[in-house]
Backbone as XML, in Angstrom:
<?xml version="1.0"?>
<chain id="A" units="angstrom">
  <residue number="1" name="MET">
    <atom name="N" x="109.151" y="-186.131" z="-105.201"/>
    <atom name="CA" x="110.193" y="-186.070" z="-105.953"/>
    <atom name="C" x="111.000" y="-184.803" z="-105.032"/>
  </residue>
  <residue number="2" name="PRO">
    <atom name="N" x="112.405" y="-185.047" z="-104.579"/>
    <atom name="CA" x="112.900" y="-184.105" z="-103.843"/>
    <atom name="C" x="113.083" y="-182.696" z="-104.461"/>
  </residue>
  <residue number="3" name="ASP">
    <atom name="N" x="113.092" y="-181.698" z="-103.500"/>
    <atom name="CA" x="113.240" y="-180.161" z="-103.994"/>
    <atom name="C" x="114.384" y="-179.850" z="-104.831"/>
  </residue>
  <residue number="4" name="TRP">
    <atom name="N" x="115.438" y="-180.455" z="-104.474"/>
    <atom name="CA" x="116.681" y="-180.373" z="-105.149"/>
    <atom name="C" x="116.712" y="-180.766" z="-106.535"/>
  </residue>
  <residue number="5" name="LEU">
    <atom name="N" x="116.018" y="-181.892" z="-106.820"/>
    <atom name="CA" x="115.839" y="-182.493" z="-108.073"/>
    <atom name="C" x="114.884" y="-181.575" z="-108.856"/>
  </residue>
  <residue number="6" name="VAL">
    <atom name="N" x="113.540" y="-181.338" z="-108.518"/>
    <atom name="CA" x="112.734" y="-180.182" z="-109.170"/>
    <atom name="C" x="113.510" y="-178.958" z="-109.359"/>
  </residue>
  <residue number="7" name="SER">
    <atom name="N" x="114.258" y="-178.548" z="-108.539"/>
    <atom name="CA" x="114.877" y="-177.200" z="-108.763"/>
    <atom name="C" x="115.970" y="-177.569" z="-110.047"/>
  </residue>
  <residue number="8" name="ILE">
    <atom name="N" x="116.547" y="-178.606" z="-110.054"/>
    <atom name="CA" x="117.515" y="-178.835" z="-111.294"/>
    <atom name="C" x="116.811" y="-179.055" z="-112.433"/>
  </residue>
  <residue number="9" name="LEU">
    <atom name="N" x="115.973" y="-180.022" z="-112.634"/>
    <atom name="CA" x="115.019" y="-180.209" z="-113.678"/>
    <atom name="C" x="114.449" y="-178.753" z="-114.155"/>
  </residue>
  <residue number="10" name="GLN">
    <atom name="N" x="113.660" y="-177.967" z="-113.283"/>
    <atom name="CA" x="113.175" y="-176.674" z="-113.737"/>
    <atom name="C" x="114.372" y="-175.758" z="-114.350"/>
  </residue>
  <residue number="11" name="SER">
    <atom name="N" x="115.399" y="-175.819" z="-113.772"/>
    <atom name="CA" x="116.735" y="-175.102" z="-114.200"/>
    <atom name="C" x="116.922" y="-175.410" z="-115.858"/>
  </residue>
  <residue number="12" name="ILE">
    <atom name="N" x="116.867" y="-176.780" z="-116.014"/>
    <atom name="CA" x="117.032" y="-177.067" z="-117.426"/>
    <atom name="C" x="115.924" y="-177.032" z="-118.224"/>
  </residue>
  <residue number="13" name="GLU">
    <atom name="N" x="114.831" y="-176.948" z="-117.835"/>
    <atom name="CA" x="113.717" y="-176.706" z="-118.624"/>
    <atom name="C" x="113.636" y="-175.137" z="-118.972"/>
  </residue>
  <residue number="14" name="ASP">
    <atom name="N" x="114.160" y="-174.465" z="-117.923"/>
    <atom name="CA" x="114.077" y="-172.983" z="-118.115"/>
    <atom name="C" x="115.361" y="-172.497" z="-119.003"/>
  </residue>
  <residue number="15" name="SER">
    <atom name="N" x="116.118" y="-173.357" z="-119.354"/>
    <atom name="CA" x="117.589" y="-173.022" z="-120.037"/>
    <atom name="C" x="117.323" y="-172.575" z="-121.425"/>
  </residue>
  <residue number="16" name="THR">
    <atom name="N" x="118.250" y="-171.776" z="-121.881"/>
    <atom name="CA" x="117.975" y="-171.301" z="-123.460"/>
    <atom name="C" x="117.720" y="-172.562" z="-124.258"/>
  </residue>
  <residue number="17" name="LEU">
    <atom name="N" x="118.492" y="-173.424" z="-124.210"/>
    <atom name="CA" x="118.309" y="-174.780" z="-124.946"/>
    <atom name="C" x="116.933" y="-175.431" z="-124.597"/>
  </residue>
  <residue number="18" name="GLY">
    <atom name="N" x="116.411" y="-175.513" z="-123.539"/>
    <atom name="CA" x="115.174" y="-176.197" z="-123.407"/>
    <atom name="C" x="114.108" y="-175.213" z="-123.975"/>
  </residue>
  <residue number="19" name="GLN">
    <atom name="N" x="114.262" y="-174.060" z="-123.796"/>
    <atom name="CA" x="113.103" y="-173.242" z="-124.362"/>
    <atom name="C" x="113.317" y="-173.097" z="-125.848"/>
  </residue>
  <residue number="20" name="ALA">
    <atom name="N" x="114.461" y="-173.103" z="-126.661"/>
    <atom name="CA" x="114.524" y="-173.082" z="-127.908"/>
    <atom name="C" x="113.854" y="-174.311" z="-128.435"/>
  </residue>
  <residue number="21" name="VAL">
    <atom name="N" x="114.315" y="-175.721" z="-127.948"/>
    <atom name="CA" x="113.729" y="-176.649" z="-128.457"/>
    <atom name="C" x="112.115" y="-176.655" z="-128.433"/>
  </residue>
  <residue number="22" name="ARG">
    <atom name="N" x="111.587" y="-176.391" z="-127.172"/>
    <atom name="CA" x="110.181" y="-176.240" z="-126.827"/>
    <atom name="C" x="109.418" y="-175.029" z="-127.693"/>
  </residue>
  <residue number="23" name="SER">
    <atom name="N" x="109.903" y="-174.005" z="-127.660"/>
    <atom name="CA" x="109.121" y="-172.919" z="-128.561"/>
    <atom name="C" x="108.964" y="-172.951" z="-130.079"/>
  </residue>
  <residue number="24" name="SER">
    <atom name="N" x="110.182" y="-173.700" z="-130.635"/>
    <atom name="CA" x="110.189" y="-173.605" z="-132.164"/>
    <atom name="C" x="109.025" y="-174.738" z="-132.608"/>
  </residue>
  <residue number="25" name="GLU">
    <atom name="N" x="108.629" y="-174.346" z="-133.763"/>
    <atom name="CA" x="107.670" y="-175.115" z="-134.613"/>
    <atom name="C" x="108.340" y="-176.514" z="-135.266"/>
  </residue>
  <residue number="26" name="TRP">
    <atom name="N" x="109.446" y="-176.255" z="-135.586"/>
    <atom name="CA" x="110.266" y="-177.095" z="-136.421"/>
    <atom name="C" x="111.368" y="-177.753" z="-135.616"/>
  </residue>
  <residue number="27" name="VAL">
    <atom name="N" x="111.957" y="-177.138" z="-134.731"/>
    <atom name="CA" x="113.260" y="-177.737" z="-133.889"/>
    <atom name="C" x="112.534" y="-179.207" z="-133.370"/>
  </residue>
  <residue number="28" name="PHE">
    <atom name="N" x="111.598" y="-179.360" z="-132.593"/>
    <atom name="CA" x="111.279" y="-180.294" z="-131.818"/>
    <atom name="C" x="111.045" y="-181.549" z="-132.811"/>
  </residue>
  <residue number="29" name="PRO">
    <atom name="N" x="110.081" y="-181.262" z="-133.913"/>
    <atom name="CA" x="109.956" y="-182.414" z="-134.694"/>
    <atom name="C" x="111.039" y="-182.863" z="-135.454"/>
  </residue>
  <residue number="30" name="THR">
    <atom name="N" x="111.993" y="-181.752" z="-135.954"/>
    <atom name="CA" x="113.215" y="-182.198" z="-136.677"/>
    <atom name="C" x="114.061" y="-183.082" z="-135.754"/>
  </residue>
  <residue number="31" name="LEU">
    <atom name="N" x="114.258" y="-182.644" z="-134.658"/>
    <atom name="CA" x="115.015" y="-183.611" z="-133.549"/>
    <atom name="C" x="114.508" y="-184.893" z="-133.403"/>
  </residue>
  <residue number="32" name="GLU">
    <atom name="N" x="113.334" y="-184.961" z="-133.310"/>
    <atom name="CA" x="112.409" y="-186.315" z="-133.033"/>
    <atom name="C" x="112.630" y="-187.227" z="-134.336"/>
  </residue>
  <residue number="33" name="SER">
    <atom name="N" x="112.595" y="-186.603" z="-135.489"/>
    <atom name="CA" x="112.887" y="-187.495" z="-136.652"/>
    <atom name="C" x="114.209" y="-187.838" z="-136.733"/>
  </residue>
  <residue number="34" name="ILE">
    <atom name="N" x="115.273" y="-187.288" z="-136.389"/>
    <atom name="CA" x="116.723" y="-187.619" z="-136.327"/>
    <atom name="C" x="116.955" y="-188.645" z="-135.432"/>
  </residue>
  <residue number="35" name="HIS">
    <atom name="N" x="116.267" y="-188.593" z="-134.231"/>
    <atom name="CA" x="116.204" y="-189.349" z="-133.045"/>
    <atom name="C" x="115.793" y="-190.729" z="-133.648"/>
  </residue>
  <residue number="36" name="VAL">
    <atom name="N" x="114.549" y="-190.577" z="-134.102"/>
    <atom name="CA" x="113.944" y="-192.261" z="-134.717"/>
    <atom name="C" x="114.897" y="-192.675" z="-135.664"/>
  </residue>
  <residue number="37" name="VAL">
    <atom name="N" x="115.455" y="-191.870" z="-136.752"/>
    <atom name="CA" x="116.318" y="-192.598" z="-137.649"/>
    <atom name="C" x="117.601" y="-193.191" z="-136.961"/>
  </residue>
  <residue number="38" name="ALA">
    <atom name="N" x="118.126" y="-192.417" z="-136.216"/>
    <atom name="CA" x="119.186" y="-192.882" z="-135.195"/>
    <atom name="C" x="118.878" y="-194.225" z="-134.574"/>
  </residue>
  <residue number="39" name="ILE">
    <atom name="N" x="117.696" y="-194.476" z="-133.806"/>
    <atom name="CA" x="117.338" y="-195.674" z="-133.176"/>
    <atom name="C" x="117.147" y="-196.754" z="-134.239"/>
  </residue>
  <residue number="40" name="VAL">
    <atom name="N" x="116.582" y="-196.506" z="-135.472"/>
    <atom name="CA" x="116.227" y="-197.480" z="-136.422"/>
    <atom name="C" x="117.817" y="-198.051" z="-137.068"/>
  </residue>
  <residue number="41" name="LEU">
    <atom name="N" x="118.654" y="-197.016" z="-137.024"/>
    <atom name="CA" x="120.303" y="-197.418" z="-137.514"/>
    <atom name="C" x="120.759" y="-198.270" z="-136.407"/>
  </residue>
  <residue number="42" name="VAL">
    <atom name="N" x="120.435" y="-197.941" z="-135.208"/>
    <atom name="CA" x="121.170" y="-199.003" z="-134.195"/>
    <atom name="C" x="120.356" y="-200.383" z="-134.260"/>
  </residue>
  <residue number="43" name="LEU">
    <atom name="N" x="119.304" y="-200.312" z="-134.547"/>
    <atom name="CA" x="118.341" y="-201.640" z="-134.648"/>
    <atom name="C" x="118.721" y="-202.325" z="-135.692"/>
  </residue>
  <residue number="44" name="GLY">
    <atom name="N" x="118.679" y="-201.635" z="-136.704"/>
    <atom name="CA" x="119.239" y="-202.289" z="-138.164"/>
    <atom name="C" x="120.562" y="-202.715" z="-138.162"/>
  </residue>
  <residue number="45" name="SER">
    <atom name="N" x="121.527" y="-202.178" z="-137.633"/>
    <atom name="CA" x="122.775" y="-202.472" z="-137.816"/>
    <atom name="C" x="123.106" y="-203.795" z="-136.951"/>
  </residue>
  <residue number="46" name="ILE">
    <atom name="N" x="122.393" y="-203.845" z="-135.838"/>
    <atom name="CA" x="122.390" y="-205.014" z="-134.838"/>
    <atom name="C" x="121.753" y="-206.216" z="-135.621"/>
  </residue>
  <residue number="47" name="ALA">
    <atom name="N" x="120.830" y="-205.830" z="-136.316"/>
    <atom name="CA" x="119.857" y="-206.945" z="-136.837"/>
    <atom name="C" x="120.724" y="-207.637" z="-137.861"/>
  </residue>
  <residue number="48" name="ARG">
    <atom name="N" x="121.360" y="-206.845" z="-138.657"/>
    <atom name="CA" x="122.263" y="-207.306" z="-139.754"/>
    <atom name="C" x="123.278" y="-208.207" z="-139.347"/>
  </residue>
  <residue number="49" name="VAL">
    <atom name="N" x="123.779" y="-208.081" z="-138.278"/>
    <atom name="CA" x="124.824" y="-208.925" z="-137.497"/>
    <atom name="C" x="124.162" y="-209.995" z="-137.068"/>
  </residue>
  <residue number="50" name="ASP">
    <atom name="N" x="123.017" y="-209.741" z="-136.513"/>
    <atom name="CA" x="122.215" y="-211.128" z="-135.820"/>
    <atom name="C" x="121.763" y="-212.097" z="-136.937"/>
  </residue>
  <residue number="51" name="LEU">
    <atom name="N" x="121.409" y="-211.466" z="-138.274"/>
    <atom name="CA" x="121.161" y="-212.264" z="-139.313"/>
    <atom name="C" x="122.233" y="-213.252" z="-139.900"/>
  </residue>
  <residue number="52" name="ARG">
    <atom name="N" x="123.502" y="-212.455" z="-139.811"/>
    <atom name="CA" x="124.631" y="-213.046" z="-140.296"/>
    <atom name="C" x="124.961" y="-214.412" z="-139.204"/>
  </residue>
  <residue number="53" name="LEU">
    <atom name="N" x="124.854" y="-213.924" z="-137.989"/>
    <atom name="CA" x="125.156" y="-215.045" z="-136.920"/>
    <atom name="C" x="124.153" y="-216.202" z="-137.138"/>
  </residue>
  <residue number="54" name="LEU">
    <atom name="N" x="122.936" y="-216.122" z="-137.592"/>
    <atom name="CA" x="121.839" y="-216.975" z="-137.826"/>
    <atom name="C" x="122.098" y="-217.683" z="-139.242"/>
  </residue>
  <residue number="55" name="GLY">
    <atom name="N" x="122.982" y="-217.108" z="-139.908"/>
    <atom name="CA" x="123.253" y="-217.760" z="-141.240"/>
    <atom name="C" x="122.163" y="-217.413" z="-142.335"/>
  </residue>
  <residue number="56" name="LEU">
    <atom name="N" x="121.313" y="-216.267" z="-142.062"/>
    <atom name="CA" x="120.521" y="-216.046" z="-142.986"/>
    <atom name="C" x="120.570" y="-214.758" z="-143.881"/>
  </residue>
  <residue number="57" name="ALA">
    <atom name="N" x="121.772" y="-214.367" z="-143.693"/>
    <atom name="CA" x="122.219" y="-213.142" z="-144.771"/>
    <atom name="C" x="123.881" y="-213.078" z="-144.752"/>
  </residue>
  <residue number="58" name="SER">
    <atom name="N" x="124.350" y="-212.750" z="-145.740"/>
    <atom name="CA" x="125.902" y="-212.535" z="-145.960"/>
    <atom name="C" x="126.499" y="-213.859" z="-145.587"/>
  </residue>
  <residue number="59" name="ARG">
    <atom name="N" x="126.009" y="-214.979" z="-146.146"/>
    <atom name="CA" x="126.627" y="-216.320" z="-145.757"/>
    <atom name="C" x="128.098" y="-216.280" z="-146.365"/>
  </residue>
  <residue number="60" name="ASP">
    <atom name="N" x="128.269" y="-215.645" z="-147.274"/>
    <atom name="CA" x="129.713" y="-215.659" z="-147.930"/>
    <atom name="C" x="130.760" y="-214.808" z="-147.221"/>
  </residue>
  <residue number="61" name="ARG">
    <atom name="N" x="130.356" y="-214.197" z="-146.344"/>
    <atom name="CA" x="131.237" y="-213.408" z="-145.400"/>
    <atom name="C" x="131.338" y="-213.837" z="-144.031"/>
  </residue>
  <residue number="62" name="PRO">
    <atom name="N" x="132.755" y="-213.757" z="-143.319"/>
    <atom name="CA" x="132.923" y="-214.092" z="-142.124"/>
    <atom name="C" x="132.231" y="-213.208" z="-141.099"/>
  </residue>
  <residue number="63" name="VAL">
    <atom name="N" x="131.714" y="-213.783" z="-139.925"/>
    <atom name="CA" x="130.891" y="-212.873" z="-138.917"/>
    <atom name="C" x="131.651" y="-211.780" z="-138.679"/>
  </residue>
  <residue number="64" name="THR">
    <atom name="N" x="132.966" y="-211.838" z="-138.279"/>
    <atom name="CA" x="133.942" y="-210.727" z="-137.784"/>
    <atom name="C" x="133.817" y="-209.651" z="-138.760"/>
  </residue>
  <residue number="65" name="GLU">
    <atom name="N" x="133.886" y="-210.034" z="-140.167"/>
    <atom name="CA" x="133.998" y="-208.999" z="-140.960"/>
    <atom name="C" x="132.552" y="-208.124" z="-141.056"/>
  </residue>
  <residue number="66" name="VAL">
    <atom name="N" x="131.554" y="-208.831" z="-141.114"/>
    <atom name="CA" x="130.225" y="-208.092" z="-140.828"/>
    <atom name="C" x="130.153" y="-207.398" z="-139.827"/>
  </residue>
  <residue number="67" name="SER">
    <atom name="N" x="130.573" y="-208.015" z="-138.644"/>
    <atom name="CA" x="130.520" y="-207.235" z="-137.339"/>
    <atom name="C" x="131.343" y="-205.972" z="-137.278"/>
  </residue>
  <residue number="68" name="ASP">
    <atom name="N" x="132.644" y="-206.215" z="-137.755"/>
    <atom name="CA" x="133.417" y="-205.065" z="-137.981"/>
    <atom name="C" x="132.885" y="-203.915" z="-138.651"/>
  </residue>
  <residue number="69" name="GLU">
    <atom name="N" x="132.258" y="-204.058" z="-139.908"/>
    <atom name="CA" x="131.744" y="-203.325" z="-140.564"/>
    <atom name="C" x="130.518" y="-202.440" z="-139.991"/>
  </residue>
  <residue number="70" name="MET">
    <atom name="N" x="129.783" y="-203.266" z="-139.117"/>
    <atom name="CA" x="128.465" y="-202.829" z="-138.596"/>
    <atom name="C" x="128.943" y="-201.966" z="-137.284"/>
  </residue>
  <residue number="71" name="LEU">
    <atom name="N" x="129.920" y="-202.174" z="-136.701"/>
    <atom name="CA" x="129.845" y="-201.698" z="-135.298"/>
    <atom name="C" x="130.168" y="-200.220" z="-135.358"/>
  </residue>
  <residue number="72" name="PRO">
    <atom name="N" x="130.837" y="-199.524" z="-136.268"/>
    <atom name="CA" x="131.147" y="-198.118" z="-136.154"/>
    <atom name="C" x="129.589" y="-197.255" z="-136.428"/>
  </residue>
  <residue number="73" name="TRP">
    <atom name="N" x="128.935" y="-198.063" z="-137.430"/>
    <atom name="CA" x="127.618" y="-197.508" z="-137.660"/>
    <atom name="C" x="126.663" y="-197.477" z="-136.457"/>
  </residue>
  <residue number="74" name="THR">
    <atom name="N" x="126.746" y="-198.518" z="-135.692"/>
    <atom name="CA" x="125.980" y="-198.823" z="-134.427"/>
    <atom name="C" x="126.268" y="-197.790" z="-133.700"/>
  </residue>
  <residue number="75" name="TRP">
    <atom name="N" x="127.579" y="-197.713" z="-133.323"/>
    <atom name="CA" x="127.905" y="-196.447" z="-132.170"/>
    <atom name="C" x="127.722" y="-195.315" z="-132.497"/>
  </residue>
  <residue number="76" name="ILE">
    <atom name="N" x="127.967" y="-194.921" z="-133.914"/>
    <atom name="CA" x="127.629" y="-193.514" z="-134.227"/>
    <atom name="C" x="126.177" y="-193.281" z="-134.164"/>
  </residue>
  <residue number="77" name="ALA">
    <atom name="N" x="125.368" y="-194.076" z="-134.488"/>
    <atom name="CA" x="123.830" y="-193.910" z="-134.497"/>
    <atom name="C" x="123.448" y="-193.954" z="-132.986"/>
  </residue>
  <residue number="78" name="PHE">
    <atom name="N" x="124.106" y="-194.737" z="-132.213"/>
    <atom name="CA" x="123.729" y="-194.780" z="-130.765"/>
    <atom name="C" x="124.131" y="-193.314" z="-130.176"/>
  </residue>
  <residue number="79" name="ALA">
    <atom name="N" x="125.041" y="-192.709" z="-130.422"/>
    <atom name="CA" x="125.666" y="-191.433" z="-130.046"/>
    <atom name="C" x="124.691" y="-190.309" z="-130.502"/>
  </residue>
  <residue number="80" name="VAL">
    <atom name="N" x="124.341" y="-190.335" z="-131.652"/>
    <atom name="CA" x="123.337" y="-189.511" z="-132.261"/>
    <atom name="C" x="122.305" y="-189.554" z="-131.495"/>
  </residue>
  <residue number="81" name="ALA">
    <atom name="N" x="121.571" y="-190.704" z="-131.355"/>
    <atom name="CA" x="120.243" y="-190.976" z="-130.586"/>
    <atom name="C" x="120.487" y="-190.451" z="-129.175"/>
  </residue>
  <residue number="82" name="VAL">
    <atom name="N" x="121.391" y="-190.504" z="-128.570"/>
    <atom name="CA" x="121.585" y="-190.122" z="-127.150"/>
    <atom name="C" x="121.877" y="-188.582" z="-127.133"/>
  </residue>
  <residue number="83" name="VAL">
    <atom name="N" x="122.585" y="-188.151" z="-127.768"/>
    <atom name="CA" x="122.352" y="-186.484" z="-128.060"/>
    <atom name="C" x="121.093" y="-185.811" z="-128.257"/>
  </residue>
  <residue number="84" name="ILE">
    <atom name="N" x="120.555" y="-186.396" z="-129.186"/>
    <atom name="CA" x="119.280" y="-185.898" z="-129.620"/>
    <atom name="C" x="118.290" y="-186.064" z="-128.566"/>
  </residue>
  <residue number="85" name="GLY">
    <atom name="N" x="118.306" y="-187.423" z="-128.105"/>
    <atom name="CA" x="117.315" y="-187.730" z="-127.018"/>
    <atom name="C" x="117.570" y="-186.752" z="-125.738"/>
  </residue>
  <residue number="86" name="THR">
    <atom name="N" x="118.712" y="-186.558" z="-125.320"/>
    <atom name="CA" x="119.035" y="-185.505" z="-124.537"/>
    <atom name="C" x="118.367" y="-184.094" z="-124.696"/>
  </residue>
  <residue number="87" name="LEU">
    <atom name="N" x="118.577" y="-183.661" z="-126.055"/>
    <atom name="CA" x="118.002" y="-182.272" z="-126.368"/>
    <atom name="C" x="116.421" y="-182.395" z="-126.194"/>
  </residue>
  <residue number="88" name="LEU">
    <atom name="N" x="116.017" y="-183.361" z="-126.753"/>
    <atom name="CA" x="114.171" y="-183.476" z="-126.672"/>
    <atom name="C" x="114.059" y="-183.500" z="-125.050"/>
  </residue>
  <residue number="89" name="TRP">
    <atom name="N" x="114.648" y="-184.461" z="-124.352"/>
    <atom name="CA" x="114.437" y="-184.378" z="-122.879"/>
    <atom name="C" x="114.545" y="-182.985" z="-122.228"/>
  </residue>
  <residue number="90" name="ALA">
    <atom name="N" x="115.527" y="-182.124" z="-122.582"/>
    <atom name="CA" x="115.785" y="-181.014" z="-121.830"/>
    <atom name="C" x="114.448" y="-180.067" z="-122.211"/>
  </residue>
  <residue number="91" name="SER">
    <atom name="N" x="113.724" y="-180.208" z="-123.290"/>
    <atom name="CA" x="112.485" y="-179.096" z="-123.358"/>
    <atom name="C" x="111.511" y="-179.442" z="-122.535"/>
  </residue>
  <residue number="92" name="LYS">
    <atom name="N" x="111.231" y="-180.553" z="-121.775"/>
    <atom name="CA" x="110.276" y="-180.859" z="-120.742"/>
    <atom name="C" x="110.793" y="-181.665" z="-119.822"/>
  </residue>
  <residue number="93" name="PRO">
    <atom name="N" x="111.987" y="-181.576" z="-118.945"/>
    <atom name="CA" x="112.353" y="-182.723" z="-118.122"/>
    <atom name="C" x="111.473" y="-182.995" z="-117.095"/>
  </residue>
  <residue number="94" name="LEU">
    <atom name="N" x="110.763" y="-181.886" z="-116.450"/>
    <atom name="CA" x="109.663" y="-182.197" z="-115.259"/>
    <atom name="C" x="108.585" y="-183.090" z="-115.651"/>
  </residue>
  <residue number="95" name="THR">
    <atom name="N" x="108.289" y="-183.012" z="-116.896"/>
    <atom name="CA" x="107.084" y="-183.745" z="-117.425"/>
    <atom name="C" x="107.458" y="-185.079" z="-117.753"/>
  </residue>
  <residue number="96" name="TYR">
    <atom name="N" x="108.722" y="-185.426" z="-118.293"/>
    <atom name="CA" x="109.237" y="-186.642" z="-118.641"/>
    <atom name="C" x="109.809" y="-187.281" z="-117.381"/>
  </residue>
  <residue number="97" name="VAL">
    <atom name="N" x="110.303" y="-186.577" z="-116.259"/>
    <atom name="CA" x="110.666" y="-187.585" z="-115.049"/>
    <atom name="C" x="109.353" y="-187.762" z="-114.503"/>
  </residue>
</chain>
């Protein structure tokens, strides 16, 4: 790994945010739980639309209606997963890279 990348990753790990997530007994597990729930929401919202496309669920509703209903949930959950995942990654970037 290039020295400049190691330097950047080390500075992220040494940051106040990285230290706070890493050193607290409850911050990392709480963030991890939120991260997992967000990923489940992403997959669940996609699965709901897929089941409608297959004709296995919500047959009385148009696909576009189900899709329009689920799309905001998908994107919000995805954004939460990305933000929380970044916070988790910041706790040990050298280890994770």
